[in-house]
């Protein structure tokens, strides 16, 4: 969290660009205890080192959005391109959440497919960025054999309108010891369709999948996003 505060107060203007966006969701279709507010931060610290974080705030009960105490889940990511002009990064992800003995940290390798020379033309044609992060080593109180593959994508949609975008992620976890009724290799996924209303303000719609829930696996959230870039 100290690293997040430092990035917010002292963005790396000399190293490159960055962004902060805040998403608030007044409406959710099925699960009122899902994310009601999300903060995303990303910046380029040096030519090879970058930082990204997301922080989700969730209602602890269904007494009303933004009224009940919140639980917090955050991912803090450092990504180091260890070879100049390479599409591969070494990654460190640190997960913190409300509760006790449930933090989780991972080391892995990210492949930025849309920055790979042989695939540049294809992804530029699609107006798409896409990366895969293989979290090979995990540090927490659970089995050391748990691994995760993280997919992250973003489409610009100029053939519809330059104000539209479609972005999201899919986290696919393997080898967890899970309760009955939960898939052996569950996924958590979000797809966000955004439309710029004015300047930095967007209308957003998210389709969410969380297979760690036995019921109400799917959810739709509608809200607003404010994005600042530098």
Short mmCIF file of N, CA, C and O in Angstrom, two decimals, residues 26-152:
data_model
loop_
_atom_site.label_atom_id
_atom_site.label_comp_id
_atom_site.label_asym_id
_atom_site.label_seq_id
_atom_site.Cartn_x
_atom_site.Cartn_y
_atom_site.Cartn_z
N UNK A 26 -23.36 1.90 -9.00
CA UNK A 26 -24.62 2.02 -8.23
C UNK A 26 -25.58 0.86 -8.44
O UNK A 26 -26.45 0.63 -7.60
N UNK A 27 -25.45 0.14 -9.57
CA UNK A 27 -26.40 -0.95 -9.87
C UNK A 27 -25.65 -2.25 -10.09
O UNK A 27 -24.65 -2.30 -10.83
N UNK A 28 -26.13 -3.34 -9.45
CA UNK A 28 -25.66 -4.69 -9.72
C UNK A 28 -26.86 -5.62 -9.79
O UNK A 28 -27.78 -5.51 -8.98
N UNK A 29 -26.84 -6.52 -10.75
CA UNK A 29 -28.04 -7.29 -11.06
C UNK A 29 -28.34 -8.38 -10.05
O UNK A 29 -29.51 -8.61 -9.71
N UNK A 30 -27.33 -9.10 -9.55
CA UNK A 30 -27.58 -10.31 -8.77
C UNK A 30 -26.87 -10.35 -7.43
O UNK A 30 -27.40 -10.95 -6.48
N UNK A 31 -25.68 -9.77 -7.32
CA UNK A 31 -24.87 -9.92 -6.11
C UNK A 31 -24.53 -8.54 -5.56
O UNK A 31 -23.61 -7.87 -6.03
N UNK A 32 -25.28 -8.10 -4.55
CA UNK A 32 -25.06 -6.77 -3.98
C UNK A 32 -23.76 -6.67 -3.19
O UNK A 32 -23.29 -5.57 -2.91
N UNK A 33 -23.19 -7.81 -2.80
CA UNK A 33 -21.94 -7.81 -2.05
C UNK A 33 -20.72 -7.87 -2.96
O UNK A 33 -19.60 -8.06 -2.49
N UNK A 34 -20.92 -7.71 -4.26
CA UNK A 34 -19.81 -7.67 -5.20
C UNK A 34 -19.14 -6.29 -5.13
O UNK A 34 -19.54 -5.43 -4.36
N UNK A 35 -18.12 -6.07 -5.99
CA UNK A 35 -17.38 -4.81 -5.97
C UNK A 35 -18.31 -3.62 -6.24
O UNK A 35 -18.98 -3.56 -7.26
N UNK A 36 -18.31 -2.67 -5.32
CA UNK A 36 -19.09 -1.45 -5.53
C UNK A 36 -18.21 -0.27 -5.95
O UNK A 36 -18.71 0.71 -6.50
N UNK A 37 -16.90 -0.39 -5.70
CA UNK A 37 -15.97 0.67 -6.10
C UNK A 37 -14.62 0.03 -6.38
O UNK A 37 -14.17 -0.84 -5.64
N UNK A 38 -13.99 0.44 -7.47
CA UNK A 38 -12.68 -0.09 -7.86
C UNK A 38 -11.75 1.06 -8.20
O UNK A 38 -12.13 1.99 -8.91
N UNK A 39 -10.52 0.97 -7.69
CA UNK A 39 -9.47 1.94 -8.01
C UNK A 39 -8.36 1.22 -8.74
O UNK A 39 -7.82 0.22 -8.25
N UNK A 40 -8.00 1.70 -9.94
CA UNK A 40 -6.90 1.15 -10.72
C UNK A 40 -5.81 2.22 -10.88
O UNK A 40 -6.13 3.39 -11.15
N UNK A 41 -4.56 1.79 -10.76
CA UNK A 41 -3.42 2.70 -10.92
C UNK A 41 -2.35 1.99 -11.74
O UNK A 41 -2.06 0.82 -11.50
N UNK A 42 -1.79 2.68 -12.71
CA UNK A 42 -0.70 2.12 -13.49
C UNK A 42 0.29 3.21 -13.86
O UNK A 42 -0.09 4.35 -14.13
N UNK A 43 1.59 2.87 -13.85
CA UNK A 43 2.60 3.84 -14.24
C UNK A 43 3.87 3.14 -14.69
O UNK A 43 4.14 2.00 -14.28
N UNK A 44 4.62 3.81 -15.53
CA UNK A 44 5.92 3.32 -15.97
C UNK A 44 6.98 3.98 -15.09
O UNK A 44 7.18 5.19 -15.15
N UNK A 45 7.65 3.18 -14.26
CA UNK A 45 8.62 3.71 -13.31
C UNK A 45 9.95 4.01 -14.00
O UNK A 45 10.54 5.07 -13.81
N UNK A 46 10.43 3.05 -14.81
CA UNK A 46 11.61 3.25 -15.65
C UNK A 46 11.27 2.67 -17.02
O UNK A 46 10.16 2.20 -17.26
N UNK A 47 12.24 2.67 -17.93
CA UNK A 47 12.01 2.10 -19.26
C UNK A 47 11.63 0.63 -19.19
O UNK A 47 10.92 0.12 -20.06
N UNK A 48 12.10 -0.07 -18.15
CA UNK A 48 11.85 -1.51 -18.06
C UNK A 48 10.93 -1.92 -16.91
O UNK A 48 10.43 -3.04 -16.89
N UNK A 49 10.75 -1.04 -15.95
CA UNK A 49 9.99 -1.38 -14.75
C UNK A 49 8.67 -0.62 -14.73
O UNK A 49 8.63 0.59 -14.91
N UNK A 50 7.55 -1.35 -14.53
CA UNK A 50 6.24 -0.73 -14.46
C UNK A 50 5.47 -1.24 -13.25
O UNK A 50 5.81 -2.28 -12.67
N UNK A 51 4.43 -0.50 -12.91
CA UNK A 51 3.62 -0.80 -11.73
C UNK A 51 2.15 -0.75 -12.11
O UNK A 51 1.72 0.13 -12.87
N UNK A 52 1.37 -1.70 -11.59
CA UNK A 52 -0.08 -1.67 -11.76
C UNK A 52 -0.74 -2.20 -10.49
O UNK A 52 -0.26 -3.17 -9.89
N UNK A 53 -1.85 -1.57 -10.10
CA UNK A 53 -2.60 -2.09 -8.96
C UNK A 53 -4.09 -1.94 -9.22
O UNK A 53 -4.53 -1.06 -9.98
N UNK A 54 -4.85 -2.82 -8.60
CA UNK A 54 -6.30 -2.66 -8.52
C UNK A 54 -6.70 -2.86 -7.06
O UNK A 54 -6.12 -3.68 -6.34
N UNK A 55 -7.69 -2.10 -6.64
CA UNK A 55 -8.23 -2.22 -5.29
C UNK A 55 -9.75 -2.24 -5.38
O UNK A 55 -10.35 -1.30 -5.91
N UNK A 56 -10.35 -3.33 -4.90
CA UNK A 56 -11.80 -3.49 -4.91
C UNK A 56 -12.36 -3.29 -3.51
O UNK A 56 -11.83 -3.83 -2.53
N UNK A 57 -13.44 -2.52 -3.42
CA UNK A 57 -14.17 -2.33 -2.17
C UNK A 57 -15.52 -3.02 -2.32
O UNK A 57 -16.26 -2.75 -3.27
N UNK A 58 -15.86 -3.89 -1.36
CA UNK A 58 -17.08 -4.68 -1.44
C UNK A 58 -17.91 -4.49 -0.19
O UNK A 58 -17.38 -4.34 0.92
N UNK A 59 -19.25 -4.52 -0.34
CA UNK A 59 -20.12 -4.54 0.83
C UNK A 59 -20.00 -5.88 1.53
O UNK A 59 -19.93 -6.93 0.89
N UNK A 60 -20.00 -5.85 2.85
CA UNK A 60 -19.94 -7.09 3.61
C UNK A 60 -21.29 -7.78 3.72
O UNK A 60 -21.38 -8.95 4.06
N UNK A 61 -22.37 -7.04 3.48
CA UNK A 61 -23.70 -7.65 3.51
C UNK A 61 -24.55 -6.95 2.46
O UNK A 61 -24.09 -6.07 1.75
N UNK A 62 -25.81 -7.36 2.34
CA UNK A 62 -26.68 -6.84 1.30
C UNK A 62 -27.67 -5.81 1.83
O UNK A 62 -28.76 -5.64 1.30
N UNK A 63 -27.27 -5.08 2.89
CA UNK A 63 -28.17 -4.10 3.48
C UNK A 63 -28.30 -2.84 2.64
O UNK A 63 -29.13 -1.98 2.91
N UNK A 64 -27.49 -2.71 1.61
CA UNK A 64 -27.55 -1.53 0.74
C UNK A 64 -26.17 -1.12 0.31
O UNK A 64 -25.24 -1.08 1.11
N UNK A 65 -26.02 -0.81 -0.97
CA UNK A 65 -24.72 -0.45 -1.51
C UNK A 65 -24.22 0.82 -0.83
O UNK A 65 -24.96 1.78 -0.65
N UNK A 66 -22.94 0.80 -0.47
CA UNK A 66 -22.24 1.95 0.12
C UNK A 66 -22.71 2.26 1.55
O UNK A 66 -22.26 3.23 2.13
N UNK A 67 -23.61 1.46 2.11
CA UNK A 67 -24.08 1.72 3.46
C UNK A 67 -23.38 0.85 4.50
O UNK A 67 -23.14 1.29 5.61
N UNK A 68 -23.08 -0.39 4.15
CA UNK A 68 -22.48 -1.30 5.12
C UNK A 68 -20.96 -1.17 5.11
O UNK A 68 -20.39 -0.64 4.17
N UNK A 69 -20.28 -1.66 6.15
CA UNK A 69 -18.82 -1.65 6.14
C UNK A 69 -18.28 -2.43 4.94
O UNK A 69 -18.89 -3.39 4.49
N UNK A 70 -17.13 -2.02 4.46
CA UNK A 70 -16.57 -2.63 3.26
C UNK A 70 -15.44 -3.60 3.60
O UNK A 70 -14.73 -3.44 4.59
N UNK A 71 -15.31 -4.60 2.77
CA UNK A 71 -14.09 -5.42 2.76
C UNK A 71 -13.26 -4.96 1.56
O UNK A 71 -13.79 -4.41 0.59
N UNK A 72 -11.97 -5.19 1.64
CA UNK A 72 -11.04 -4.69 0.63
C UNK A 72 -10.21 -5.83 0.08
O UNK A 72 -9.76 -6.71 0.82
N UNK A 73 -10.04 -5.84 -1.24
CA UNK A 73 -9.12 -6.75 -1.92
C UNK A 73 -8.24 -5.93 -2.84
O UNK A 73 -8.74 -5.09 -3.61
N UNK A 74 -6.93 -6.12 -2.78
CA UNK A 74 -6.04 -5.36 -3.63
C UNK A 74 -4.94 -6.24 -4.21
O UNK A 74 -4.47 -7.17 -3.55
N UNK A 75 -4.57 -5.95 -5.44
CA UNK A 75 -3.43 -6.57 -6.11
C UNK A 75 -2.42 -5.49 -6.44
O UNK A 75 -2.75 -4.50 -7.09
N UNK A 76 -1.18 -5.69 -5.99
CA UNK A 76 -0.08 -4.78 -6.26
C UNK A 76 0.92 -5.52 -7.15
O UNK A 76 1.43 -6.57 -6.77
N UNK A 77 1.18 -4.97 -8.36
CA UNK A 77 2.00 -5.67 -9.35
C UNK A 77 3.22 -4.85 -9.75
O UNK A 77 3.09 -3.66 -10.07
N UNK A 78 4.36 -5.49 -9.72
CA UNK A 78 5.58 -4.94 -10.31
C UNK A 78 5.98 -5.82 -11.48
O UNK A 78 5.98 -7.06 -11.37
N UNK A 79 6.34 -5.18 -12.63
CA UNK A 79 6.66 -5.91 -13.85
C UNK A 79 7.97 -5.38 -14.40
O UNK A 79 8.10 -4.18 -14.66
N UNK A 80 8.93 -6.29 -14.60
CA UNK A 80 10.27 -5.90 -15.03
C UNK A 80 10.60 -6.58 -16.35
O UNK A 80 10.67 -7.81 -16.42
N UNK A 81 10.77 -5.78 -17.40
CA UNK A 81 11.21 -6.30 -18.70
C UNK A 81 12.71 -6.49 -18.63
O UNK A 81 13.49 -5.56 -18.72
N UNK A 82 13.13 -7.75 -18.43
CA UNK A 82 14.52 -8.03 -18.09
C UNK A 82 15.45 -8.02 -19.29
O UNK A 82 16.67 -8.02 -19.13
N UNK A 83 14.91 -8.04 -20.52
CA UNK A 83 15.71 -7.94 -21.74
C UNK A 83 15.16 -6.78 -22.57
O UNK A 83 13.95 -6.69 -22.77
N UNK A 84 16.03 -5.92 -23.03
CA UNK A 84 15.58 -4.76 -23.78
C UNK A 84 14.79 -5.17 -25.02
O UNK A 84 15.18 -6.09 -25.74
N UNK A 85 13.65 -4.52 -25.26
CA UNK A 85 12.77 -4.73 -26.41
C UNK A 85 12.14 -6.13 -26.43
O UNK A 85 11.65 -6.58 -27.46
N UNK A 86 12.15 -6.80 -25.29
CA UNK A 86 11.53 -8.12 -25.20
C UNK A 86 10.06 -7.98 -24.85
O UNK A 86 9.66 -7.07 -24.10
N UNK A 87 9.18 -8.89 -25.34
CA UNK A 87 7.77 -8.88 -24.94
C UNK A 87 7.51 -9.66 -23.64
O UNK A 87 6.35 -9.90 -23.30
N UNK A 88 8.57 -10.04 -22.92
CA UNK A 88 8.43 -10.82 -21.69
C UNK A 88 8.85 -9.99 -20.48
O UNK A 88 9.82 -9.23 -20.54
N UNK A 89 8.10 -10.16 -19.39
CA UNK A 89 8.39 -9.48 -18.13
C UNK A 89 8.44 -10.49 -17.00
O UNK A 89 7.63 -11.44 -16.97
N UNK A 90 9.33 -10.28 -16.04
CA UNK A 90 9.23 -10.96 -14.76
C UNK A 90 8.24 -10.18 -13.91
O UNK A 90 8.25 -8.94 -13.91
N UNK A 91 7.39 -10.88 -13.18
CA UNK A 91 6.32 -10.20 -12.45
C UNK A 91 6.28 -10.63 -10.99
O UNK A 91 6.56 -11.78 -10.64
N UNK A 92 5.92 -9.68 -10.16
CA UNK A 92 5.63 -9.93 -8.74
C UNK A 92 4.24 -9.38 -8.46
O UNK A 92 3.97 -8.20 -8.72
N UNK A 93 3.36 -10.24 -7.96
CA UNK A 93 2.01 -9.81 -7.59
C UNK A 93 1.81 -10.08 -6.11
O UNK A 93 2.00 -11.19 -5.64
N UNK A 94 1.39 -9.03 -5.38
CA UNK A 94 1.12 -9.13 -3.95
C UNK A 94 -0.36 -8.85 -3.72
O UNK A 94 -0.85 -7.78 -4.05
N UNK A 95 -1.06 -9.85 -3.17
CA UNK A 95 -2.50 -9.74 -2.90
C UNK A 95 -2.73 -9.56 -1.40
O UNK A 95 -2.21 -10.33 -0.60
N UNK A 96 -3.54 -8.56 -1.07
CA UNK A 96 -3.92 -8.31 0.32
C UNK A 96 -5.44 -8.17 0.38
O UNK A 96 -6.05 -7.60 -0.52
N UNK A 97 -6.04 -8.69 1.47
CA UNK A 97 -7.49 -8.62 1.58
C UNK A 97 -7.88 -8.55 3.05
O UNK A 97 -7.09 -8.92 3.95
N UNK A 98 -9.11 -8.10 3.30
CA UNK A 98 -9.64 -8.04 4.65
C UNK A 98 -9.69 -9.45 5.26
O UNK A 98 -10.07 -10.41 4.59
N UNK A 99 -9.29 -9.57 6.50
CA UNK A 99 -9.28 -10.87 7.17
C UNK A 99 -7.90 -11.23 7.66
O UNK A 99 -6.96 -10.42 7.61
N UNK A 100 -7.75 -12.47 8.11
CA UNK A 100 -6.50 -12.94 8.69
C UNK A 100 -5.95 -14.13 7.91
O UNK A 100 -6.70 -15.00 7.45
N UNK A 101 -4.63 -14.16 7.74
CA UNK A 101 -3.93 -15.29 7.11
C UNK A 101 -4.49 -15.62 5.72
O UNK A 101 -4.63 -16.81 5.36
N UNK A 102 -4.83 -14.61 4.95
CA UNK A 102 -5.38 -14.87 3.61
C UNK A 102 -4.69 -14.05 2.52
O UNK A 102 -5.19 -13.98 1.40
N UNK A 103 -3.56 -13.42 2.84
CA UNK A 103 -2.81 -12.72 1.81
C UNK A 103 -2.10 -13.73 0.91
O UNK A 103 -1.82 -14.86 1.33
N UNK A 104 -1.82 -13.31 -0.31
CA UNK A 104 -1.25 -14.25 -1.29
C UNK A 104 -0.32 -13.48 -2.22
O UNK A 104 -0.66 -12.42 -2.72
N UNK A 105 0.87 -14.04 -2.43
CA UNK A 105 1.87 -13.37 -3.27
C UNK A 105 2.36 -14.35 -4.33
O UNK A 105 2.50 -15.56 -4.06
N UNK A 106 2.63 -13.83 -5.53
CA UNK A 106 2.99 -14.70 -6.65
C UNK A 106 4.16 -14.10 -7.44
O UNK A 106 4.27 -12.88 -7.59
N UNK A 107 4.97 -15.00 -7.99
CA UNK A 107 6.04 -14.63 -8.92
C UNK A 107 5.77 -15.34 -10.24
O UNK A 107 5.38 -16.51 -10.26
N UNK A 108 5.96 -14.63 -11.34
CA UNK A 108 5.66 -15.25 -12.62
C UNK A 108 6.32 -14.55 -13.79
O UNK A 108 7.22 -13.72 -13.64
N UNK A 109 5.86 -14.91 -14.98
CA UNK A 109 6.36 -14.35 -16.24
C UNK A 109 5.16 -13.90 -17.07
O UNK A 109 4.20 -14.67 -17.25
N UNK A 110 5.21 -12.66 -17.55
CA UNK A 110 4.14 -12.15 -18.40
C UNK A 110 4.62 -12.06 -19.85
O UNK A 110 5.71 -11.56 -20.12
N UNK A 111 3.78 -12.54 -20.75
CA UNK A 111 4.05 -12.43 -22.19
C UNK A 111 3.07 -11.44 -22.79
O UNK A 111 1.86 -11.68 -22.81
N UNK A 112 3.58 -10.32 -23.28
CA UNK A 112 2.76 -9.31 -23.95
C UNK A 112 2.67 -9.68 -25.43
O UNK A 112 3.49 -9.26 -26.24
N UNK A 113 1.67 -10.47 -25.76
CA UNK A 113 1.56 -10.97 -27.14
C UNK A 113 1.43 -9.83 -28.14
O UNK A 113 1.97 -9.90 -29.24
N UNK A 114 0.70 -8.78 -27.78
CA UNK A 114 0.48 -7.68 -28.72
C UNK A 114 1.72 -6.81 -28.92
O UNK A 114 1.73 -5.94 -29.79
N UNK A 115 2.78 -7.04 -28.12
CA UNK A 115 4.07 -6.37 -28.32
C UNK A 115 5.10 -7.29 -28.96
O UNK A 115 6.29 -6.93 -29.04
N UNK A 116 4.68 -8.46 -29.40
CA UNK A 116 5.59 -9.44 -30.03
C UNK A 116 5.69 -9.15 -31.52
O UNK A 116 4.67 -9.00 -32.20
N UNK A 117 6.91 -9.05 -32.02
CA UNK A 117 7.14 -8.62 -33.41
C UNK A 117 6.31 -9.41 -34.41
O UNK A 117 5.68 -8.84 -35.32
N UNK A 118 6.28 -10.74 -34.26
CA UNK A 118 5.57 -11.58 -35.24
C UNK A 118 4.06 -11.39 -35.20
O UNK A 118 3.37 -11.78 -36.14
N UNK A 119 3.54 -10.78 -34.12
CA UNK A 119 2.09 -10.64 -33.95
C UNK A 119 1.62 -9.20 -34.00
O UNK A 119 0.41 -8.94 -33.88
N UNK A 120 2.53 -8.25 -34.20
CA UNK A 120 2.16 -6.84 -34.15
C UNK A 120 1.07 -6.49 -35.16
O UNK A 120 0.09 -5.82 -34.82
N UNK A 121 1.25 -6.92 -36.40
CA UNK A 121 0.29 -6.57 -37.45
C UNK A 121 -1.10 -7.10 -37.13
O UNK A 121 -2.11 -6.40 -37.31
N UNK A 122 -1.16 -8.32 -36.63
CA UNK A 122 -2.45 -8.94 -36.29
C UNK A 122 -3.17 -8.15 -35.21
O UNK A 122 -4.35 -7.82 -35.35
N UNK A 123 -2.47 -7.82 -34.12
CA UNK A 123 -3.13 -7.13 -33.01
C UNK A 123 -3.45 -5.68 -33.35
O UNK A 123 -4.45 -5.14 -32.87
N UNK A 124 -2.62 -5.04 -34.17
CA UNK A 124 -2.95 -3.68 -34.60
C UNK A 124 -4.19 -3.68 -35.49
O UNK A 124 -5.00 -2.75 -35.42
N UNK A 125 -4.34 -4.69 -36.30
CA UNK A 125 -5.54 -4.80 -37.14
C UNK A 125 -6.80 -4.92 -36.26
O UNK A 125 -7.85 -4.35 -36.59
N UNK A 126 -6.68 -5.63 -35.15
CA UNK A 126 -7.80 -5.81 -34.24
C UNK A 126 -7.97 -4.64 -33.27
O UNK A 126 -8.95 -4.62 -32.52
N UNK A 127 -7.02 -3.69 -33.27
CA UNK A 127 -7.03 -2.61 -32.28
C UNK A 127 -7.07 -3.18 -30.86
O UNK A 127 -7.87 -2.76 -30.02
N UNK A 128 -6.20 -4.17 -30.63
CA UNK A 128 -6.28 -4.96 -29.40
C UNK A 128 -4.91 -5.04 -28.73
O UNK A 128 -3.88 -5.16 -29.39
N UNK A 129 -4.89 -4.99 -27.41
CA UNK A 129 -3.72 -5.36 -26.61
C UNK A 129 -4.09 -6.61 -25.81
O UNK A 129 -5.23 -6.75 -25.36
N UNK A 130 -3.11 -7.51 -25.61
CA UNK A 130 -3.40 -8.78 -24.96
C UNK A 130 -2.12 -9.31 -24.32
O UNK A 130 -1.04 -9.31 -24.95
N UNK A 131 -2.22 -9.75 -23.08
CA UNK A 131 -1.07 -10.34 -22.38
C UNK A 131 -1.52 -11.54 -21.56
O UNK A 131 -2.69 -11.64 -21.15
N UNK A 132 -0.58 -12.45 -21.33
CA UNK A 132 -0.79 -13.62 -20.47
C UNK A 132 0.26 -13.60 -19.38
O UNK A 132 1.46 -13.45 -19.67
N UNK A 133 -0.16 -13.73 -18.15
CA UNK A 133 0.77 -13.76 -17.02
C UNK A 133 0.65 -15.14 -16.35
O UNK A 133 -0.42 -15.50 -15.84
N UNK A 134 1.74 -15.90 -16.39
CA UNK A 134 1.76 -17.22 -15.76
C UNK A 134 2.37 -17.07 -14.38
O UNK A 134 3.57 -16.88 -14.22
N UNK A 135 1.51 -17.14 -13.34
CA UNK A 135 1.97 -17.05 -11.95
C UNK A 135 2.44 -18.45 -11.53
O UNK A 135 1.65 -19.30 -11.12
N UNK A 136 3.74 -18.66 -11.61
CA UNK A 136 4.29 -20.01 -11.45
C UNK A 136 4.53 -20.39 -9.99
O UNK A 136 4.44 -21.56 -9.63
N UNK A 137 4.85 -19.40 -9.15
CA UNK A 137 5.19 -19.68 -7.74
C UNK A 137 4.30 -18.84 -6.86
O UNK A 137 4.15 -17.63 -7.06
N UNK A 138 3.71 -19.47 -5.84
CA UNK A 138 2.78 -18.78 -4.94
C UNK A 138 3.26 -18.92 -3.51
O UNK A 138 3.73 -19.97 -3.09
N UNK A 139 3.13 -17.81 -2.74
CA UNK A 139 3.53 -17.80 -1.34
C UNK A 139 2.31 -17.46 -0.48
O UNK A 139 1.82 -16.33 -0.51
N UNK A 140 1.80 -18.44 0.26
CA UNK A 140 0.74 -18.21 1.24
C UNK A 140 0.64 -19.45 2.11
O UNK A 140 1.56 -20.29 2.13
N UNK A 141 -0.45 -19.59 2.85
CA UNK A 141 -0.59 -20.71 3.77
C UNK A 141 -1.09 -21.97 3.09
O UNK A 141 -1.19 -23.02 3.72
N UNK A 142 -1.41 -21.90 1.79
CA UNK A 142 -1.93 -23.07 1.08
C UNK A 142 -0.81 -23.81 0.34
O UNK A 142 0.36 -23.46 0.44
N UNK A 143 -1.20 -24.81 -0.44
CA UNK A 143 -0.24 -25.66 -1.14
C UNK A 143 0.66 -24.83 -2.06
O UNK A 143 0.20 -23.91 -2.75
N UNK A 144 1.93 -25.17 -2.10
CA UNK A 144 2.87 -24.47 -2.96
C UNK A 144 2.65 -24.79 -4.43
O UNK A 144 3.24 -24.15 -5.30
N UNK A 145 1.80 -25.78 -4.72
CA UNK A 145 1.58 -26.19 -6.11
C UNK A 145 0.46 -25.41 -6.80
O UNK A 145 0.17 -25.65 -7.96
N UNK A 146 -0.17 -24.48 -6.08
CA UNK A 146 -1.23 -23.68 -6.70
C UNK A 146 -0.61 -22.72 -7.71
O UNK A 146 0.39 -22.05 -7.42
N UNK A 147 -1.18 -22.68 -8.90
CA UNK A 147 -0.69 -21.81 -9.95
C UNK A 147 -1.87 -21.09 -10.61
O UNK A 147 -3.02 -21.51 -10.47
N UNK A 148 -1.56 -20.02 -11.32
CA UNK A 148 -2.62 -19.24 -11.95
C UNK A 148 -2.15 -18.70 -13.29
O UNK A 148 -0.98 -18.36 -13.47
N UNK A 149 -3.08 -18.65 -14.25
CA UNK A 149 -2.85 -17.98 -15.53
C UNK A 149 -3.80 -16.80 -15.61
O UNK A 149 -5.01 -16.96 -15.41
N UNK A 150 -3.25 -15.64 -15.88
CA UNK A 150 -4.03 -14.41 -15.94
C UNK A 150 -4.00 -13.86 -17.36
O UNK A 150 -2.94 -13.63 -17.93
N UNK A 151 -5.19 -13.66 -17.93
CA UNK A 151 -5.31 -13.06 -19.26
C UNK A 151 -5.84 -11.64 -19.10
O UNK A 151 -6.80 -11.42 -18.34
N UNK A 152 -5.25 -10.69 -19.81
CA UNK A 152 -5.70 -9.30 -19.77
C UNK A 152 -5.81 -8.80 -21.21
O UNK A 152 -4.89 -9.00 -22.01
#
